[in-house]
Tab-separated table of C-alpha atoms in Angstrom:
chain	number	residue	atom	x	y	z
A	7	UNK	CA	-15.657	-7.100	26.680
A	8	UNK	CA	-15.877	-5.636	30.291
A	9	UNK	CA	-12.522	-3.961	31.450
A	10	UNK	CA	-10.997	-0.610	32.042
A	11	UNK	CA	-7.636	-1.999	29.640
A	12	UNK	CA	-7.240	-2.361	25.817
A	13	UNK	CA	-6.245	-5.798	24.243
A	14	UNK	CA	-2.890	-5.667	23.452
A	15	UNK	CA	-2.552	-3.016	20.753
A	16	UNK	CA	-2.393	-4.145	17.806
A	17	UNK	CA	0.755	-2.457	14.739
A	18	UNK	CA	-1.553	-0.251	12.108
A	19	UNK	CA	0.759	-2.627	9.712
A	20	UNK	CA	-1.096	-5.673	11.451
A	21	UNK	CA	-4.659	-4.328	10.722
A	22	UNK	CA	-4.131	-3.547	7.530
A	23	UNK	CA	-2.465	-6.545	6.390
A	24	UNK	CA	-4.965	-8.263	8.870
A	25	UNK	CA	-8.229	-6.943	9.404
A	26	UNK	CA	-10.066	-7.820	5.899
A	27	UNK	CA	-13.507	-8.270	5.663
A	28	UNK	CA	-14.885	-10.380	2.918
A	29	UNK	CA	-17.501	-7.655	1.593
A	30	UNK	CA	-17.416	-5.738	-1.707
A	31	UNK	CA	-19.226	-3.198	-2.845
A	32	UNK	CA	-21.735	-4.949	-6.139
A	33	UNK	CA	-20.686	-4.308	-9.490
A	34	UNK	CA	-22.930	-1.243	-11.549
A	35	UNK	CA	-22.479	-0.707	-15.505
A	36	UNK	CA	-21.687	3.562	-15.886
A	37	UNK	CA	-21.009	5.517	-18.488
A	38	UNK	CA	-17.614	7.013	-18.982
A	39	UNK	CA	-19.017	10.437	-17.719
A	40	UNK	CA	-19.389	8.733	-14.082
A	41	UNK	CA	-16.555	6.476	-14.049
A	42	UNK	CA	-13.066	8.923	-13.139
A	43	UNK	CA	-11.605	7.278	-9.886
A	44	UNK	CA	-14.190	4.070	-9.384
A	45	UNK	CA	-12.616	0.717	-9.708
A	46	UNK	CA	-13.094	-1.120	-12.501
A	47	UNK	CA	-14.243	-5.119	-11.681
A	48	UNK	CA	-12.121	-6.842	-14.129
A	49	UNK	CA	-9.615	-5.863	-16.857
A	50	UNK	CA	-11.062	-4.344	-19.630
A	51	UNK	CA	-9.791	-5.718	-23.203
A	52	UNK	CA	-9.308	-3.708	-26.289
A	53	UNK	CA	-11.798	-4.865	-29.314
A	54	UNK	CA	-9.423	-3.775	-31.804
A	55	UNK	CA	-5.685	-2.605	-32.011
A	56	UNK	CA	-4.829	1.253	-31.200
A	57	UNK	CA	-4.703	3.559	-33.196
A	58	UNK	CA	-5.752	0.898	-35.935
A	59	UNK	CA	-3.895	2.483	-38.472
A	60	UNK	CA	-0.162	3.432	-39.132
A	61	UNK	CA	-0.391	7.109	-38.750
A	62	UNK	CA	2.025	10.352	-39.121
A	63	UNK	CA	4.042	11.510	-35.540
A	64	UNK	CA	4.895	14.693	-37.606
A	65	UNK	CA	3.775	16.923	-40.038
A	66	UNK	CA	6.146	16.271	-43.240
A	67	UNK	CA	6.341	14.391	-45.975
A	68	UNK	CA	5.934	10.399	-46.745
A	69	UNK	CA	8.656	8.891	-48.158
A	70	UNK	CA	10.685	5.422	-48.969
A	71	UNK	CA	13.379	5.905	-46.126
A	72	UNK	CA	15.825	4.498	-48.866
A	73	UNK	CA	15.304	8.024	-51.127
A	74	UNK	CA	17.016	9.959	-47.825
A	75	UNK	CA	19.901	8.187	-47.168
A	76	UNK	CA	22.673	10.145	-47.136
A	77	UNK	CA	20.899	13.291	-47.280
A	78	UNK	CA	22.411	16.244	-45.894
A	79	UNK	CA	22.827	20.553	-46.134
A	80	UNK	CA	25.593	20.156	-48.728
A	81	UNK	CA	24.117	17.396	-50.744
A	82	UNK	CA	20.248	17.250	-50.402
A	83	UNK	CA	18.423	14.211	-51.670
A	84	UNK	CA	15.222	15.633	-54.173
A	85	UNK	CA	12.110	14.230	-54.705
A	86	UNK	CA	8.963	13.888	-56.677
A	87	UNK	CA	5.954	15.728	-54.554
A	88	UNK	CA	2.919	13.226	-55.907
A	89	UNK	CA	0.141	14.642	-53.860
A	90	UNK	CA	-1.057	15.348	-50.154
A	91	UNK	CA	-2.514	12.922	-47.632
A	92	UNK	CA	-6.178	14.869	-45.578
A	93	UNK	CA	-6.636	14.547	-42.015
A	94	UNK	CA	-9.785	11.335	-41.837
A	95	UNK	CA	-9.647	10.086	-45.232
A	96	UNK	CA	-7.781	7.510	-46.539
A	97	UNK	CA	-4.668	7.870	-49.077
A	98	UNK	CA	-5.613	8.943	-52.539
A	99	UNK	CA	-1.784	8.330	-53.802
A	100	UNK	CA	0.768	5.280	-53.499
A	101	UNK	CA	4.603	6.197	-52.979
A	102	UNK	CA	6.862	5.340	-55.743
A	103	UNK	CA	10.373	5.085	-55.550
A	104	UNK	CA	11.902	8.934	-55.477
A	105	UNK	CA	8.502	10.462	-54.456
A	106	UNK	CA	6.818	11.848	-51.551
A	107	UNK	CA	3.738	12.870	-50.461
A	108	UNK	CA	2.735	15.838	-47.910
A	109	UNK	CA	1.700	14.326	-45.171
A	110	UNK	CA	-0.146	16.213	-41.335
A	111	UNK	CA	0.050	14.795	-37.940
A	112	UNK	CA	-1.981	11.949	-37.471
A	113	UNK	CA	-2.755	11.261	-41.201
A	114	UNK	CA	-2.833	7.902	-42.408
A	115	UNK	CA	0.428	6.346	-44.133
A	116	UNK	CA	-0.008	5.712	-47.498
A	117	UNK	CA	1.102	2.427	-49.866
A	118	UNK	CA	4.175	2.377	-50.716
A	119	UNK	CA	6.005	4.930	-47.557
A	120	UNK	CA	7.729	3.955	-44.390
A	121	UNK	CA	8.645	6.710	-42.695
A	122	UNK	CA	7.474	10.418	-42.580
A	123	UNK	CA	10.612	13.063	-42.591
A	124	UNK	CA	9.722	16.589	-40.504
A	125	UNK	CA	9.051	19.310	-42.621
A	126	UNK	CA	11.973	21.206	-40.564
A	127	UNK	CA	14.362	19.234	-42.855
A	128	UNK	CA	12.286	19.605	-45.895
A	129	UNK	CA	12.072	22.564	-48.321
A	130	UNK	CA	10.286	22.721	-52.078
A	131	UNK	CA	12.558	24.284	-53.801
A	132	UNK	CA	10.835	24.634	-57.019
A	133	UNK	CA	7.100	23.431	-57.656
A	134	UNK	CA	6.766	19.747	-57.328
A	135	UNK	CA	10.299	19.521	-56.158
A	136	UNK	CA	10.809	18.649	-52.315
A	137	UNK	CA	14.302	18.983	-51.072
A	138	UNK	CA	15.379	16.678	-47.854
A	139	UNK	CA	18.041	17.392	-45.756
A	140	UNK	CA	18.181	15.096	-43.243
A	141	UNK	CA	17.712	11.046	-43.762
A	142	UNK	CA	14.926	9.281	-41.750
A	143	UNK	CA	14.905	5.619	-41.127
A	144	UNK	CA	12.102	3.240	-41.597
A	145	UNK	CA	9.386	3.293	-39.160
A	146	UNK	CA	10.657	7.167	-38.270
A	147	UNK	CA	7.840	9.309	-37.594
A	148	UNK	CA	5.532	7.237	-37.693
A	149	UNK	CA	3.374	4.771	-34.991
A	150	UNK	CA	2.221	1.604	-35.988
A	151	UNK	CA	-1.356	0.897	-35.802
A	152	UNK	CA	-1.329	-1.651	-32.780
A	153	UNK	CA	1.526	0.784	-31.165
A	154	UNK	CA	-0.870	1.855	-28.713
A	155	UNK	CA	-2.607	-1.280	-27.241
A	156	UNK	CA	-2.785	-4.472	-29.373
A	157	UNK	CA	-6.279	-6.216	-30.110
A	158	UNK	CA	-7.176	-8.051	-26.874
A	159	UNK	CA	-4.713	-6.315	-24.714
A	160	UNK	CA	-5.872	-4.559	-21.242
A	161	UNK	CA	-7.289	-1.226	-21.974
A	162	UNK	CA	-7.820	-0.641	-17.916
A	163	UNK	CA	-6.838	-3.237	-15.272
A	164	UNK	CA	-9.257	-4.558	-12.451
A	165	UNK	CA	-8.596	-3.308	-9.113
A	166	UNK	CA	-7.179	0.743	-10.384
A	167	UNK	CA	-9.134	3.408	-9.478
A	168	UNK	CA	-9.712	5.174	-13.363
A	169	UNK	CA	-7.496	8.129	-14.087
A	170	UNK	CA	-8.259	10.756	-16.498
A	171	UNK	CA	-6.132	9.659	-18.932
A	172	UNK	CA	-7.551	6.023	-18.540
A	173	UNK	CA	-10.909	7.452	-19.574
A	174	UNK	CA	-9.381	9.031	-22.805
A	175	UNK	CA	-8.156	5.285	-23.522
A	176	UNK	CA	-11.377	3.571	-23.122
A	177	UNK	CA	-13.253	6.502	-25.807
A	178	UNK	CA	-10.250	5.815	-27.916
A	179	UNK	CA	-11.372	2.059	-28.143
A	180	UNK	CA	-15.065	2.620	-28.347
A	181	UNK	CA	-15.383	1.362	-25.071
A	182	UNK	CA	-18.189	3.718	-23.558
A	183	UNK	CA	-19.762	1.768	-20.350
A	184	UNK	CA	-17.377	0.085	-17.727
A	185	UNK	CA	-18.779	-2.564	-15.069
A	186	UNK	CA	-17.134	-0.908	-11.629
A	187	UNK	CA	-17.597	-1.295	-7.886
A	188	UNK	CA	-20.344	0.530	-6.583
A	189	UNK	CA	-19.209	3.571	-4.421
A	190	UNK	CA	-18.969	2.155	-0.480
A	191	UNK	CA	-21.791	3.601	1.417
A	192	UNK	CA	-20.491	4.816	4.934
A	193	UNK	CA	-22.347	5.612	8.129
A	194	UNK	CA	-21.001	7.497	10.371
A	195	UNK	CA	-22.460	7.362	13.832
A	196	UNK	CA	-21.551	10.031	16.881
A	197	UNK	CA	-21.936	9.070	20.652
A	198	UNK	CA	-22.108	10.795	23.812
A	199	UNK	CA	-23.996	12.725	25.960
A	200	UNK	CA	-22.023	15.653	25.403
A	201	UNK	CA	-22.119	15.988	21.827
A	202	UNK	CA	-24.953	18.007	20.166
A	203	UNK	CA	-25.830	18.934	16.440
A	204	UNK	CA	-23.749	21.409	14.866
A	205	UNK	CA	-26.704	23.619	14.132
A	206	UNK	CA	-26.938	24.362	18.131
A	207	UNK	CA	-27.022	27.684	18.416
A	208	UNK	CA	-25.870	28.172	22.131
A	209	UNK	CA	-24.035	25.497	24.011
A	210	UNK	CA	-25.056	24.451	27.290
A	211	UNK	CA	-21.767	24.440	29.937
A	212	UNK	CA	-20.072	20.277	28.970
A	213	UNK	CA	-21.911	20.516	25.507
A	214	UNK	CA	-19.499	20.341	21.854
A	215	UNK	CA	-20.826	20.674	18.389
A	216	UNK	CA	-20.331	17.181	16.547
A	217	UNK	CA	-17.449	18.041	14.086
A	218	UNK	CA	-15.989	15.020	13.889
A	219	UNK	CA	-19.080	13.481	11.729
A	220	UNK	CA	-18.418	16.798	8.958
A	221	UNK	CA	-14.960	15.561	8.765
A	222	UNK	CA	-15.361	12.021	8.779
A	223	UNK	CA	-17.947	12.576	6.035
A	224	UNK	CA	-15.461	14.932	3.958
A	225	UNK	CA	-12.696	11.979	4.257
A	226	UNK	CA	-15.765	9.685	3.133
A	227	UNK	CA	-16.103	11.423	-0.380
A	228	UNK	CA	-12.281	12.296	-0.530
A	229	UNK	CA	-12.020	8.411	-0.495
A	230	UNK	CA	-14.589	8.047	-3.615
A	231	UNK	CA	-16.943	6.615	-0.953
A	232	UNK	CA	-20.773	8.043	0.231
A	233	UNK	CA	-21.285	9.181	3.610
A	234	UNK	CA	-24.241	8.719	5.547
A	235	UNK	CA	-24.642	10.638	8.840
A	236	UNK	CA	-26.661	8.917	11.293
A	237	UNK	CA	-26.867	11.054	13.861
A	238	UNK	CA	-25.788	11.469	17.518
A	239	UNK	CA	-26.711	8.110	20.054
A	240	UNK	CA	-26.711	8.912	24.072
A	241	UNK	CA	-24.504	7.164	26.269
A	242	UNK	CA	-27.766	5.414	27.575
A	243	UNK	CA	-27.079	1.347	27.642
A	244	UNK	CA	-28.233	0.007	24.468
A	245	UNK	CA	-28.765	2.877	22.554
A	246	UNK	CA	-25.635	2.444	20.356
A	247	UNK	CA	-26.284	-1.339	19.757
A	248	UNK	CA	-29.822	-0.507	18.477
A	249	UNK	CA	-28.406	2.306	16.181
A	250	UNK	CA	-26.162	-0.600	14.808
A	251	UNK	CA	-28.661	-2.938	14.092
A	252	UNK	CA	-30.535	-0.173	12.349
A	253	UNK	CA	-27.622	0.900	10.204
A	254	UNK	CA	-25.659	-2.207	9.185
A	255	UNK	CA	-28.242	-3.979	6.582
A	256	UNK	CA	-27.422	-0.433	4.558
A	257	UNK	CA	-23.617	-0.124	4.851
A	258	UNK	CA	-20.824	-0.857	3.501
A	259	UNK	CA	-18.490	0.061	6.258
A	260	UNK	CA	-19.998	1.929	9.417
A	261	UNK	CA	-17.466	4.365	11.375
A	262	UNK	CA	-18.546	5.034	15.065
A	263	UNK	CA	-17.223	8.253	16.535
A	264	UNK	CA	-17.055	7.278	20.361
A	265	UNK	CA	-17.071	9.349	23.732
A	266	UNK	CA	-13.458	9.647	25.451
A	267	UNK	CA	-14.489	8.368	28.799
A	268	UNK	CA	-13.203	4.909	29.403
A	269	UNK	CA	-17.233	4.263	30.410
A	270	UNK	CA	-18.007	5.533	27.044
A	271	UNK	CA	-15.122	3.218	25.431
A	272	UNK	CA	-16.513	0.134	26.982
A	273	UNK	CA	-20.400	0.838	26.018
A	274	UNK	CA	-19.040	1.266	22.375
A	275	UNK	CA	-17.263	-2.182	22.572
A	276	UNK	CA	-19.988	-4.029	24.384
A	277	UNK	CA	-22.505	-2.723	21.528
A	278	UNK	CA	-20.271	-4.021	18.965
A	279	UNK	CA	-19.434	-7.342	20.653
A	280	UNK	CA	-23.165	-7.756	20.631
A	281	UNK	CA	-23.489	-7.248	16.689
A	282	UNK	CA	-20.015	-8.653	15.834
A	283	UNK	CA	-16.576	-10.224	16.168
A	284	UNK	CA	-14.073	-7.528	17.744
A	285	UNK	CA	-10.848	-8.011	16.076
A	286	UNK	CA	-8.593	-5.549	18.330
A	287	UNK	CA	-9.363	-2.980	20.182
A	288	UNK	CA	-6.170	-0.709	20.522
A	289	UNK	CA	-3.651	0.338	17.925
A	290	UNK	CA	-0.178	1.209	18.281
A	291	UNK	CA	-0.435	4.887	16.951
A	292	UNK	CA	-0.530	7.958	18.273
A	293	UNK	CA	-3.029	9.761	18.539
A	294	UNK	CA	-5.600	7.065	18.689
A	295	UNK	CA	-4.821	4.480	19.833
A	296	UNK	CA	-8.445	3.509	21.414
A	297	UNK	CA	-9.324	2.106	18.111
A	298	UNK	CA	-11.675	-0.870	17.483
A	299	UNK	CA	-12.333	-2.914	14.632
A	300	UNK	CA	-14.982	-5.357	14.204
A	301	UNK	CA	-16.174	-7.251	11.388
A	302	UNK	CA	-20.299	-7.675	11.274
A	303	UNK	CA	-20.977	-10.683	9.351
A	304	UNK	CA	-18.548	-9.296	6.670
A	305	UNK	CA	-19.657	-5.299	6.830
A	306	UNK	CA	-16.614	-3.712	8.574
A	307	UNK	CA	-16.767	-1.377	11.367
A	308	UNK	CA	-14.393	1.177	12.847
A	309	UNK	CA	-14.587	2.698	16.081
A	310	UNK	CA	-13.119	5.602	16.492
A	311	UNK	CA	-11.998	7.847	19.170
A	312	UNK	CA	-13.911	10.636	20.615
A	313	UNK	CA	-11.399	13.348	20.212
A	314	UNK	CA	-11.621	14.564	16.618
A	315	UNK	CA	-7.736	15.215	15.654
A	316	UNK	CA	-7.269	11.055	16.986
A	317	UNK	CA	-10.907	9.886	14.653
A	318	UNK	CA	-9.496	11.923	11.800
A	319	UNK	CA	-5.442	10.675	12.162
A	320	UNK	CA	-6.586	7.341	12.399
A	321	UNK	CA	-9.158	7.496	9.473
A	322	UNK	CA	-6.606	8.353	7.353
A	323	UNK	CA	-4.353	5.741	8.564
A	324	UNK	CA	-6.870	2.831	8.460
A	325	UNK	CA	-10.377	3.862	7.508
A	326	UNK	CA	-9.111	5.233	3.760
A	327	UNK	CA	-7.444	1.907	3.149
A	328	UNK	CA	-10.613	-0.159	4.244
A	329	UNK	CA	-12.746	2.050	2.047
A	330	UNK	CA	-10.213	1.550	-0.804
A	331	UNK	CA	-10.773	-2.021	-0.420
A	332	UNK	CA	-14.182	-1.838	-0.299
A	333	UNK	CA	-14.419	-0.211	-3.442
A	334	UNK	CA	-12.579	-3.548	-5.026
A	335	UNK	CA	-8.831	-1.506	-4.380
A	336	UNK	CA	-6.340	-3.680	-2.486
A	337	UNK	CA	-3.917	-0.986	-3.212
A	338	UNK	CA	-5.114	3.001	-2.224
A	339	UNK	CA	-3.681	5.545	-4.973
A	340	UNK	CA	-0.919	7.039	-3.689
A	341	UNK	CA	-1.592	10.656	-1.854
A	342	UNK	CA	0.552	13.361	-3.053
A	343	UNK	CA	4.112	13.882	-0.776
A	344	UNK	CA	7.156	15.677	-0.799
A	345	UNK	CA	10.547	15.556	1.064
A	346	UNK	CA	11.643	18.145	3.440
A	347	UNK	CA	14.125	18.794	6.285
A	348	UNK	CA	12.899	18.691	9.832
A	349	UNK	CA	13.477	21.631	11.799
A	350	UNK	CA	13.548	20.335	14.975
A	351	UNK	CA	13.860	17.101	16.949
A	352	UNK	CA	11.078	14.890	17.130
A	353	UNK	CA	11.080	12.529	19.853
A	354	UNK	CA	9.039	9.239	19.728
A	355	UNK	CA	7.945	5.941	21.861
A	356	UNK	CA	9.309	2.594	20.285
A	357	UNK	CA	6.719	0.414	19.101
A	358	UNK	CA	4.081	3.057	18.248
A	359	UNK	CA	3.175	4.716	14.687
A	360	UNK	CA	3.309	8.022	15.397
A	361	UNK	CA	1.670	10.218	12.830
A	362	UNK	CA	2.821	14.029	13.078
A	363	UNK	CA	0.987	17.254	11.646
A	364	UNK	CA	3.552	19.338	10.012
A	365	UNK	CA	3.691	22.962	8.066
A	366	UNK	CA	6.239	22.798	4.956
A	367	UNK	CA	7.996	26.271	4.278
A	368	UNK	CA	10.978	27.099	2.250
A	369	UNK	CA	11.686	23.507	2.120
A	370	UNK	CA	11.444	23.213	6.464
A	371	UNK	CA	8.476	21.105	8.175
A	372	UNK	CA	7.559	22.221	11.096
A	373	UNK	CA	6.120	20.178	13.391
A	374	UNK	CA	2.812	21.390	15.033
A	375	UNK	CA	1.979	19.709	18.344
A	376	UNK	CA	-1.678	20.654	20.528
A	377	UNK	CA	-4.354	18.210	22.021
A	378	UNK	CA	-6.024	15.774	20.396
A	379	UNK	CA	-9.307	17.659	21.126
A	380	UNK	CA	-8.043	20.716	18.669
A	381	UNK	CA	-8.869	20.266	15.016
A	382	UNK	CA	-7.048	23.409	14.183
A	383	UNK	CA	-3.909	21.530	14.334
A	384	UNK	CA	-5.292	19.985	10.931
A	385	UNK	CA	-6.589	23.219	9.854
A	386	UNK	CA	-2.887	24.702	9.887
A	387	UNK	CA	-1.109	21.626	8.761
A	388	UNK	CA	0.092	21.353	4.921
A	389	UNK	CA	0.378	17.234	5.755
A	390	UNK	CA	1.800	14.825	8.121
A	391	UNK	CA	4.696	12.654	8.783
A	392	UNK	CA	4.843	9.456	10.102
A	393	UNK	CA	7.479	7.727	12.625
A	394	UNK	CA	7.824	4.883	12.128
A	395	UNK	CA	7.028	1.727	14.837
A	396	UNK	CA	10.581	0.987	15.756
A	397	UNK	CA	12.124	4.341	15.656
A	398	UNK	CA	12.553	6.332	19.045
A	399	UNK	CA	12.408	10.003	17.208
A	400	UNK	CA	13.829	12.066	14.306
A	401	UNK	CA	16.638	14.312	14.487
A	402	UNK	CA	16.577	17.221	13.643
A	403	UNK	CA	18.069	18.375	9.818
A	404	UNK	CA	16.185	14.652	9.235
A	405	UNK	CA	15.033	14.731	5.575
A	406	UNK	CA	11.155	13.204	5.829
A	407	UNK	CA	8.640	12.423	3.491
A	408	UNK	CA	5.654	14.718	4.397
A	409	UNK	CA	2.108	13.156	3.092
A	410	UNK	CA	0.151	16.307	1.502
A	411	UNK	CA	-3.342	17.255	2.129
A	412	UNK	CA	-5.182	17.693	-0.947
């Protein structure tokens, strides 16, 4: 790779429906305490059916549905209060025609009932003596014991990051370990001469503290993956390709922050064409569109560009996916977005992604422009907004969908 020109850039559609690595993260067996938002390897069946019993919706009383029909204020149906179900124990008492039997949410239904009236429509009016005033129909109130998940059904599919509420579903079925994809391990690598630890206490005149690296690693473990910072290589030839072969036995994906100087750009492509197969080097987006990425005998690699708003933009755009996938994801969770009205125009290049920092007030986003070297335009956004490819610009009044930081 030798010149002072990108490849042809390549649409941030086209790499991610294009660049795919073959690697995976392996497979570890966890315990439902360490399993919220890892990816499950394969469906996960249900031993038994859920709940596994026919159970009360309501607190009320058990009946035959065919002893309340027709029930109402002026003519009540009465019936024969036999006894009173417990909360985990079985039935004690069988329902015979004209009877009931108190009954709490979530009891078990005993013999002989099919449906549970709500005690709103109940009153006793004399001891033993329940009066019903509104009829219930068969199966009311009630859920049937395989309502939740039948026996052999999918408690979790493969390929989902786990939710809360999938955990709750898994210690519902007994099901206490789950065989996931082991978290992707990231390293993140800074270059350049100019760049120096963020513990330097005074900078020299050219010097920046690395802050790109921070950030990278905070979108790492927003992603569910592990960052690894490997510290800061020198522009010196071959430096950056032996900092490669050092890091990419250990990695799942490796992320290389690179130096803006087209020199810089080209030692950062020559160090990966000597460890791996460039795939493009340029996307269509803005900012960052000196992008590379390589695949390293099946490890990924991403290299970014030097400025940090562009590394972080693009990250987001294409580094969050990859992770994702990784991780044994082909589709990311959703992030959190709303809709809003553009207060002002927003012109754009056709054939580009542009991806916009915005502020949302009162409804409004604001659009908040500043150089790609400034990370406090990502410090003051709320989210972003992107243009899409073919469009030349959003009018203003526009209603967009604005991507939410979390």
């Amino acid at each position: 790779m030798s010149g002072r020109e990108f490849f042809t850039a390549r649409t941030v559609a086209d790499a991610l429906a294009g660049f795919r690595p073959g690697h995976r993260t392996a497979v570890a067996d966890v315990t439902l305490a360490d399993a919220l938002h890892r990816v499950p390897a394969t469906d996960i069946t249900a031993p038994g059916p859920l709940p596994g019993f026919v159970k009360s919706t309501v607190d009320g009383y058990a009946v035959r549905a065919a002893d309340t029909f027709g029930a109402s204020d002026g003519l009540p149906s009465y019936l024969d209060l036999l006894g009173a179900v417990l909360m985990g124990a079985a039935p004690d008492v069988t329902v015979r025609p004209g009877g009931c039997v108190a009954m709490p949410t979530g009891g078990v239904l005993p013999d002989g009932a099919d449906a549970v009236v709500m005690v709103e429509y109940t009153a006793e009016t004399m001891p033993g003596t329940i009066e019903v005033t509104r009829p219930v129909a068969p199966g009311g109130g009630l859920v049937r014991a395989d309502e939740d998940v039948a026996a052999g059904a999918p408690l979790v599919s493969g390929g989902r990051p786990l939710r809360a509420p999938d955990l709750g579903l898994l210690a519902a079925a007994g099901v206490t370990r789950v065989a996931v994809h082991a978290r992707p391990r990231v390293a993140i690598i800074s270059t350049g001469d100019e760049v120096v630890p963020p513990s330097t206490t005074t900078l020299s005149a050219g010097q920046v503290r690395d802050a790109t690296a921070s950030a990278l690693a905070g979108l790492v473990t927003d992603a569910g993956g592990e960052p690894a910072v490997a510290g800061i290589v020198s522009d010196e030839p071959g430096a950056l390709k032996t900092r490669l072969t050092e890091v990419l036995p250990d990695a799942d994906l490796v992320v290389v922050s690179a130096g803006s100087s087209v020199g810089a750009r080209d030692e950062t492509a020559g160090a990966v064409a000597a460890v791996g197969d460039v795939w493009c080097h340029g996307l269509a987006i803005k900012p960052g569109k000196p992008t590379l990425l390589a695949d390293c005998a099946g490890t990924p690699l991403i290299g970014l560009p030097g400025n940090p708003l562009s590394a972080l933009v693009v990250f987001g755009q294409v580094g969050v996916p990859l992770l994702w996938r990784l991780a044994g994801c082909e589709t990311p969770p959703p992030a959190p977005s709303t809709r809003a009205r553009l207060s002002r125009d927003l012109p754009s290049a056709a054939g580009r992604l542009d991806v916009v920092q915005v502020r949302v007030r009162d409804g409004a986003a604001e659009p908040l422009f500043g150089p790609s070297a400034l990370l406090s335009v990502l410090t003051r956004a709320d989210g972003y907004l992107v243009v899409p490819e073919p469009s030349t610009g959003l009018d203003a009044g526009a209603e967009v969908e604005v991507i939410l930081y979390r």
